[in-house]
């Protein structure tokens, strides 16, 4: 049962990270931005990147913890 839950959580995490990456790509594709718009998008990309990183780090920690038991 634990393995099934782990697979569901992994799929959910990978989907979440994929969506964050797609959002970053979408934001990065903007054209003809003012400097204020560019700065706002740059900050948004940074926040999304941090969220994706934290999500992956959390998944790695959970995986390591599950395999050490």
CSV table of C-alpha atoms in Angstrom, one decimal:
chain,number,residue,atom,x,y,z
A,1,UNK,CA,0.0,0.0,0.0
A,2,UNK,CA,2.8,2.4,0.8
A,3,UNK,CA,4.3,1.8,-2.6
A,4,UNK,CA,1.0,2.7,-4.3
A,5,UNK,CA,0.7,5.9,-2.3
A,6,UNK,CA,4.3,6.7,-3.1
A,7,UNK,CA,3.6,6.3,-6.9
A,8,UNK,CA,0.6,8.5,-6.7
A,9,UNK,CA,2.6,11.2,-4.8
A,10,UNK,CA,5.4,11.0,-7.3
A,11,UNK,CA,3.1,11.4,-10.2
A,12,UNK,CA,1.4,14.4,-8.5
A,13,UNK,CA,4.8,16.0,-7.8
A,14,UNK,CA,6.1,15.5,-11.3
A,15,UNK,CA,2.9,17.0,-12.7
A,16,UNK,CA,3.3,20.0,-10.3
A,17,UNK,CA,6.9,20.5,-11.3
A,18,UNK,CA,6.0,20.2,-15.0
A,19,UNK,CA,3.3,22.8,-14.6
A,20,UNK,CA,5.7,25.1,-12.9
A,21,UNK,CA,8.2,24.7,-15.7
A,22,UNK,CA,5.6,25.4,-18.3
A,23,UNK,CA,4.6,28.5,-16.4
A,24,UNK,CA,8.2,29.7,-16.4
A,25,UNK,CA,8.5,29.0,-20.1
A,26,UNK,CA,5.2,30.9,-20.8
A,27,UNK,CA,6.4,33.9,-18.8
A,28,UNK,CA,9.8,33.9,-20.4
A,29,UNK,CA,8.3,34.0,-24.0
A,30,UNK,CA,6.9,37.5,-23.6
A,31,UNK,CA,7.8,40.1,-26.3
A,32,UNK,CA,7.9,43.9,-26.3
A,33,UNK,CA,8.0,44.4,-22.5
A,34,UNK,CA,8.6,47.6,-20.7
A,35,UNK,CA,11.3,47.5,-18.1
A,36,UNK,CA,8.7,47.3,-15.3
A,37,UNK,CA,7.0,44.4,-17.0
A,38,UNK,CA,10.3,42.7,-17.6
A,39,UNK,CA,11.2,43.1,-13.9
A,40,UNK,CA,7.9,41.7,-12.8
A,41,UNK,CA,8.2,38.7,-15.0
A,42,UNK,CA,11.7,38.1,-14.0
A,43,UNK,CA,10.6,38.1,-10.3
A,44,UNK,CA,7.8,35.7,-11.1
A,45,UNK,CA,10.1,33.3,-12.9
A,46,UNK,CA,12.4,33.4,-9.8
A,47,UNK,CA,9.4,32.5,-7.5
A,48,UNK,CA,8.3,29.7,-9.8
A,49,UNK,CA,11.8,28.4,-10.0
A,50,UNK,CA,12.1,28.3,-6.2
A,51,UNK,CA,8.8,26.5,-5.9
A,52,UNK,CA,9.9,23.9,-8.4
A,53,UNK,CA,13.2,23.4,-6.7
A,54,UNK,CA,11.6,23.1,-3.2
A,55,UNK,CA,9.0,20.6,-4.6
A,56,UNK,CA,11.8,18.4,-6.1
A,57,UNK,CA,13.9,18.7,-3.0
A,58,UNK,CA,11.0,17.6,-0.8
A,59,UNK,CA,10.3,14.6,-3.1
A,60,UNK,CA,13.9,13.6,-3.0
A,61,UNK,CA,13.9,13.8,0.8
A,62,UNK,CA,10.7,11.7,1.1
A,63,UNK,CA,12.2,9.1,-1.3
A,64,UNK,CA,15.4,8.8,0.7
A,65,UNK,CA,13.4,8.6,3.9
A,66,UNK,CA,11.2,5.9,2.5
A,67,UNK,CA,14.1,3.8,1.2
A,68,UNK,CA,16.0,4.0,4.5
A,69,UNK,CA,13.3,2.3,6.5
